[in-house]
Tab-separated table of C-alpha atoms in Angstrom:
chain	number	residue	atom	x	y	z
A	30	MET	CA	13.828	-7.729	10.716
A	31	SER	CA	10.072	-8.068	11.474
A	32	THR	CA	8.384	-5.074	12.431
A	33	LEU	CA	7.754	-6.580	15.916
A	34	THR	CA	11.186	-6.785	16.308
A	35	LEU	CA	11.896	-3.180	15.329
A	36	PHE	CA	9.527	-1.926	18.152
A	37	ARG	CA	10.245	-4.559	20.888
A	38	ASP	CA	12.067	-2.092	22.951
A	39	ALA	CA	9.661	0.987	22.296
A	40	ALA	CA	9.525	2.922	25.821
A	41	GLU	CA	5.633	3.914	24.639
A	42	THR	CA	3.357	1.189	24.715
A	43	LYS	CA	-0.484	2.064	24.996
A	44	THR	CA	-2.856	-0.616	26.449
A	45	PHE	CA	-6.502	-0.558	25.362
A	46	ALA	CA	-9.351	-2.658	26.989
A	47	ALA	CA	-11.364	-5.205	24.935
A	48	GLY	CA	-14.039	-3.197	23.209
A	49	GLU	CA	-12.416	-0.142	23.635
A	50	THR	CA	-12.021	2.537	20.387
A	51	ILE	CA	-8.641	3.136	19.095
A	52	PHE	CA	-9.509	5.629	16.380
A	53	VAL	CA	-12.678	6.485	14.319
A	54	GLU	CA	-13.404	6.621	10.667
A	55	GLY	CA	-12.905	10.338	9.781
A	56	ASP	CA	-10.772	11.340	12.550
A	57	ASP	CA	-7.334	12.890	11.999
A	58	GLY	CA	-4.677	10.230	12.088
A	59	LYS	CA	-1.423	11.133	13.774
A	60	HIS	CA	-0.010	7.650	14.547
A	61	LEU	CA	0.051	4.328	13.029
A	62	TYR	CA	0.257	1.477	15.388
A	63	VAL	CA	2.159	-1.846	15.820
A	64	VAL	CA	0.417	-4.582	17.655
A	65	MET	CA	2.541	-5.879	20.387
A	66	SER	CA	-0.216	-8.196	21.847
A	67	GLY	CA	-4.030	-8.917	21.625
A	68	SER	CA	-5.834	-8.090	18.363
A	69	VAL	CA	-7.539	-5.100	16.751
A	70	ARG	CA	-10.876	-5.169	14.273
A	71	LEU	CA	-10.585	-2.508	11.690
A	72	SER	CA	-14.222	-1.625	10.262
A	73	VAL	CA	-15.752	0.666	7.761
A	74	THR	CA	-19.362	1.694	8.411
A	75	GLY	CA	-19.677	-1.487	10.755
A	76	ARG	CA	-18.518	-3.947	8.448
A	77	THR	CA	-15.265	-5.691	9.357
A	78	LEU	CA	-12.358	-5.223	7.058
A	79	GLU	CA	-9.863	-7.096	8.767
A	80	LYS	CA	-8.588	-8.421	12.266
A	81	VAL	CA	-4.790	-7.384	13.239
A	82	GLY	CA	-2.959	-9.484	15.571
A	83	LYS	CA	0.345	-9.637	17.206
A	84	GLY	CA	3.143	-8.107	14.731
A	85	GLY	CA	0.519	-6.366	12.687
A	86	VAL	CA	0.390	-2.733	11.822
A	87	PHE	CA	-2.694	-0.490	11.286
A	88	GLY	CA	-3.467	3.140	10.813
A	89	GLU	CA	-0.234	3.718	8.465
A	90	MET	CA	-2.785	5.189	5.523
A	91	ALA	CA	-3.422	8.432	7.576
A	92	LEU	CA	0.295	8.975	7.940
A	93	ILE	CA	0.972	8.192	4.039
A	94	ASP	CA	-1.496	10.569	2.443
A	95	ALA	CA	-2.245	13.003	5.682
A	96	ALA	CA	-5.959	12.374	4.930
A	97	PRO	CA	-8.610	11.421	7.590
A	98	ARG	CA	-8.896	7.781	9.019
A	99	SER	CA	-10.657	5.628	6.350
A	100	ALA	CA	-11.454	3.148	8.904
A	101	THR	CA	-12.503	2.487	12.608
A	102	ALA	CA	-10.124	0.451	14.828
A	103	THR	CA	-11.485	-1.194	18.018
A	104	ALA	CA	-9.672	-3.468	20.520
A	105	LEU	CA	-11.142	-6.862	20.018
A	106	THR	CA	-9.400	-8.367	23.235
A	107	GLU	CA	-7.110	-6.304	25.581
A	108	CYS	CA	-4.272	-5.019	23.331
A	109	ALA	CA	-0.714	-3.310	23.950
A	110	LEU	CA	0.020	-1.250	20.807
A	111	VAL	CA	3.142	0.951	19.986
A	112	PRO	CA	2.205	4.277	18.429
A	113	VAL	CA	4.535	5.597	15.675
A	114	THR	CA	4.165	9.412	14.611
A	115	ALA	CA	4.289	10.397	11.205
A	116	GLN	CA	7.822	11.857	11.617
A	117	ARG	CA	9.134	8.565	13.109
A	118	PHE	CA	7.488	6.574	10.340
A	119	LYS	CA	9.084	8.768	7.535
A	120	ALA	CA	12.390	8.248	9.239
A	121	LEU	CA	11.781	4.494	9.456
A	122	VAL	CA	11.160	4.518	5.603
A	123	ARG	CA	14.419	6.408	4.918
A	124	GLU	CA	16.538	4.374	7.285
A	125	ASP	CA	15.167	0.950	7.023
A	126	PRO	CA	13.833	0.045	3.574
A	127	ASP	CA	12.844	-3.430	4.887
A	128	PHE	CA	10.375	-1.519	7.089
A	129	ALA	CA	9.336	0.369	3.874
A	130	LEU	CA	8.689	-2.846	2.068
A	131	GLU	CA	6.975	-4.663	5.101
A	132	ILE	CA	4.584	-1.640	5.212
A	133	MET	CA	3.952	-2.310	1.356
A	134	ARG	CA	3.271	-5.910	2.250
A	135	VAL	CA	0.701	-4.966	4.728
A	136	MET	CA	-0.949	-2.649	2.224
A	137	ALA	CA	-0.910	-5.220	-0.752
A	138	ALA	CA	-2.359	-7.885	1.654
A	139	ARG	CA	-5.235	-5.296	2.275
A	140	LEU	CA	-5.640	-4.463	-1.352
A	141	ARG	CA	-6.003	-8.229	-2.355
A	142	SER	CA	-8.354	-8.867	0.451
A	143	MET	CA	-10.500	-5.898	-0.750
A	144	ASP	CA	-10.226	-7.164	-4.612
A	145	ARG	CA	-11.609	-10.508	-3.492
A	146	ARG	CA	-14.797	-8.774	-2.082
A	147	LEU	CA	-15.735	-7.100	-5.279
B	10	MET	CA	10.888	13.918	-7.179
B	11	SER	CA	8.022	12.518	-9.105
B	12	THR	CA	7.756	8.642	-10.207
B	13	LEU	CA	7.612	10.241	-13.910
B	14	THR	CA	10.812	12.281	-13.630
B	15	LEU	CA	12.625	9.098	-12.216
B	16	PHE	CA	11.606	7.275	-15.301
B	17	ARG	CA	11.748	9.990	-17.816
B	18	ASP	CA	14.898	8.785	-19.333
B	19	ALA	CA	14.201	5.156	-19.273
B	20	ALA	CA	15.448	3.372	-22.039
B	21	GLU	CA	12.992	0.698	-22.450
B	22	THR	CA	9.372	1.744	-22.830
B	23	LYS	CA	6.634	-0.626	-24.067
B	24	THR	CA	3.624	0.760	-26.323
B	25	PHE	CA	0.249	-0.738	-26.218
B	26	ALA	CA	-2.493	-0.141	-28.594
B	27	ALA	CA	-5.942	0.916	-27.219
B	28	GLY	CA	-7.773	-2.114	-26.260
B	29	GLU	CA	-4.506	-4.225	-25.696
B	30	THR	CA	-4.230	-6.325	-22.560
B	31	ILE	CA	-1.113	-5.777	-20.569
B	32	PHE	CA	-1.666	-8.633	-17.964
B	33	VAL	CA	-4.395	-10.466	-16.765
B	34	GLU	CA	-5.641	-11.401	-13.116
B	35	GLY	CA	-3.860	-14.546	-11.992
B	36	ASP	CA	-0.928	-13.991	-14.304
B	37	ASP	CA	2.497	-14.200	-12.593
B	38	GLY	CA	3.641	-10.427	-12.175
B	39	LYS	CA	7.282	-9.632	-13.118
B	40	HIS	CA	7.093	-6.032	-13.425
B	41	LEU	CA	5.116	-2.881	-12.263
B	42	TYR	CA	4.457	-0.372	-14.855
B	43	VAL	CA	5.025	3.565	-15.056
B	44	VAL	CA	2.349	5.290	-17.340
B	45	MET	CA	4.257	7.629	-19.423
B	46	SER	CA	1.449	8.565	-21.818
B	47	GLY	CA	-2.130	7.492	-22.252
B	48	SER	CA	-4.198	5.667	-19.764
B	49	VAL	CA	-4.998	2.058	-18.345
B	50	ARG	CA	-7.877	0.502	-17.060
B	51	LEU	CA	-7.676	-1.993	-14.007
B	52	SER	CA	-10.397	-4.433	-13.439
B	53	VAL	CA	-11.153	-7.335	-11.469
B	54	THR	CA	-13.821	-9.762	-12.906
B	55	GLY	CA	-14.626	-7.089	-15.586
B	56	ARG	CA	-15.370	-4.536	-12.842
B	57	THR	CA	-13.416	-1.269	-13.211
B	58	LEU	CA	-11.390	-0.463	-10.265
B	59	GLU	CA	-9.437	2.257	-11.296
B	60	LYS	CA	-8.227	4.539	-14.506
B	61	VAL	CA	-4.395	4.991	-14.513
B	62	GLY	CA	-3.003	7.848	-16.240
B	63	LYS	CA	0.253	9.735	-17.111
B	64	GLY	CA	2.691	9.587	-14.166
B	65	GLY	CA	0.471	6.771	-12.719
B	66	VAL	CA	2.083	3.372	-11.277
B	67	PHE	CA	0.315	0.067	-11.449
B	68	GLY	CA	1.370	-3.787	-10.780
B	69	GLU	CA	3.359	-3.043	-7.793
B	70	MET	CA	1.694	-5.490	-5.870
B	71	ALA	CA	2.812	-8.618	-7.461
B	72	LEU	CA	6.463	-7.391	-6.754
B	73	ILE	CA	5.729	-6.690	-3.046
B	74	ASP	CA	4.471	-9.914	-2.134
B	75	ALA	CA	5.201	-12.081	-5.118
B	76	ALA	CA	1.738	-13.289	-5.562
B	77	PRO	CA	-0.221	-13.443	-8.812
B	78	ARG	CA	-1.817	-10.207	-10.370
B	79	SER	CA	-4.617	-9.447	-8.435
B	80	ALA	CA	-6.444	-7.450	-11.445
B	81	THR	CA	-6.385	-7.257	-15.123
B	82	ALA	CA	-4.833	-4.147	-16.797
B	83	THR	CA	-5.954	-3.203	-20.452
B	84	ALA	CA	-4.852	-0.146	-22.391
B	85	LEU	CA	-7.555	2.459	-22.591
B	86	THR	CA	-5.751	4.536	-25.266
B	87	GLU	CA	-2.481	3.852	-26.818
B	88	CYS	CA	-0.134	4.061	-23.984
B	89	ALA	CA	3.668	4.057	-23.432
B	90	LEU	CA	4.873	2.286	-20.302
B	91	VAL	CA	8.145	1.721	-18.493
B	92	PRO	CA	8.170	-1.751	-17.148
B	93	VAL	CA	10.030	-1.976	-13.898
B	94	THR	CA	11.591	-5.405	-12.605
B	95	ALA	CA	11.282	-6.458	-9.091
B	96	GLN	CA	14.911	-6.310	-8.685
B	97	ARG	CA	15.065	-2.747	-9.978
B	98	PHE	CA	11.928	-1.680	-7.671
B	99	LYS	CA	13.469	-3.083	-4.409
B	100	ALA	CA	16.876	-1.161	-5.227
B	101	LEU	CA	14.711	2.096	-5.796
B	102	VAL	CA	12.816	1.250	-2.482
B	103	ARG	CA	16.337	1.079	-1.060
B	104	GLU	CA	18.125	4.139	-2.758
B	105	ASP	CA	15.049	6.537	-3.000
B	106	PRO	CA	12.825	6.678	0.087
B	107	ASP	CA	10.586	9.117	-1.707
B	108	PHE	CA	9.958	6.498	-4.316
B	109	ALA	CA	8.775	4.166	-1.433
B	110	LEU	CA	6.651	6.766	-0.116
B	111	GLU	CA	5.087	7.696	-3.543
B	112	ILE	CA	4.409	3.801	-4.123
B	113	MET	CA	2.505	3.818	-0.401
B	114	ARG	CA	0.374	6.941	-1.418
B	115	VAL	CA	-0.590	5.268	-4.531
B	116	MET	CA	-1.521	2.076	-2.599
B	117	ALA	CA	-3.259	4.127	0.214
B	118	ALA	CA	-5.322	5.977	-2.614
B	119	ARG	CA	-6.567	2.636	-3.913
B	120	LEU	CA	-7.387	1.464	-0.238
B	121	ARG	CA	-9.414	4.503	0.315
B	122	SER	CA	-11.307	3.949	-3.016
B	123	MET	CA	-11.927	0.256	-2.364
B	124	ASP	CA	-13.349	1.361	1.488
B	125	ARG	CA	-15.677	3.711	-0.227
B	126	ARG	CA	-17.261	0.964	-2.213
B	127	LEU	CA	-18.151	-1.121	0.794
């Protein structure tokens, strides 16, 4: 089951306008976000790390280690996001190992992309 | 339960001498490794990414996304490692959500460390 399918019927979707800030490096992180439509830019000190599109996930790190946001997220286009709390995230990891593996795949892809920048 | 506790009684431990190569960037990855004693250096094109000590885990990325090794692992000191196959890894993620969360914490720490290098 893809992450998108898992959240397709989520009641709570937040919409951001193009250019709007979703969170800022150093913020406390209370949610991860699943991108239902549109795209989001992740950046550190103004440098783009990644563009996250439909079906993508971001903001998971602050839920995993309870540390502040390591990057800034900005809506590149108008976008619809499902916010997922830490409690729901941990319940999903427990109930759905494929969700856990999907989150690990997202993180592995980010680590590989960072390794290539060294 | 810590990762170390989970593998404390593992039958199969591999020992590497100081300076010995565990795997090389670009290799096919068939195992992740749990460090039971000693320490390991992870590097990309000769640059040290991280030192992994007792209780640490490395090599998980190639199991998660089935892509080649993104880094080289070398024994910094004599070290004892438990190799974990992809099959066992996925079984552990299914059986033990705390193991899944621990792997995510390891990856989140690596991503934060990479973000700081940008």
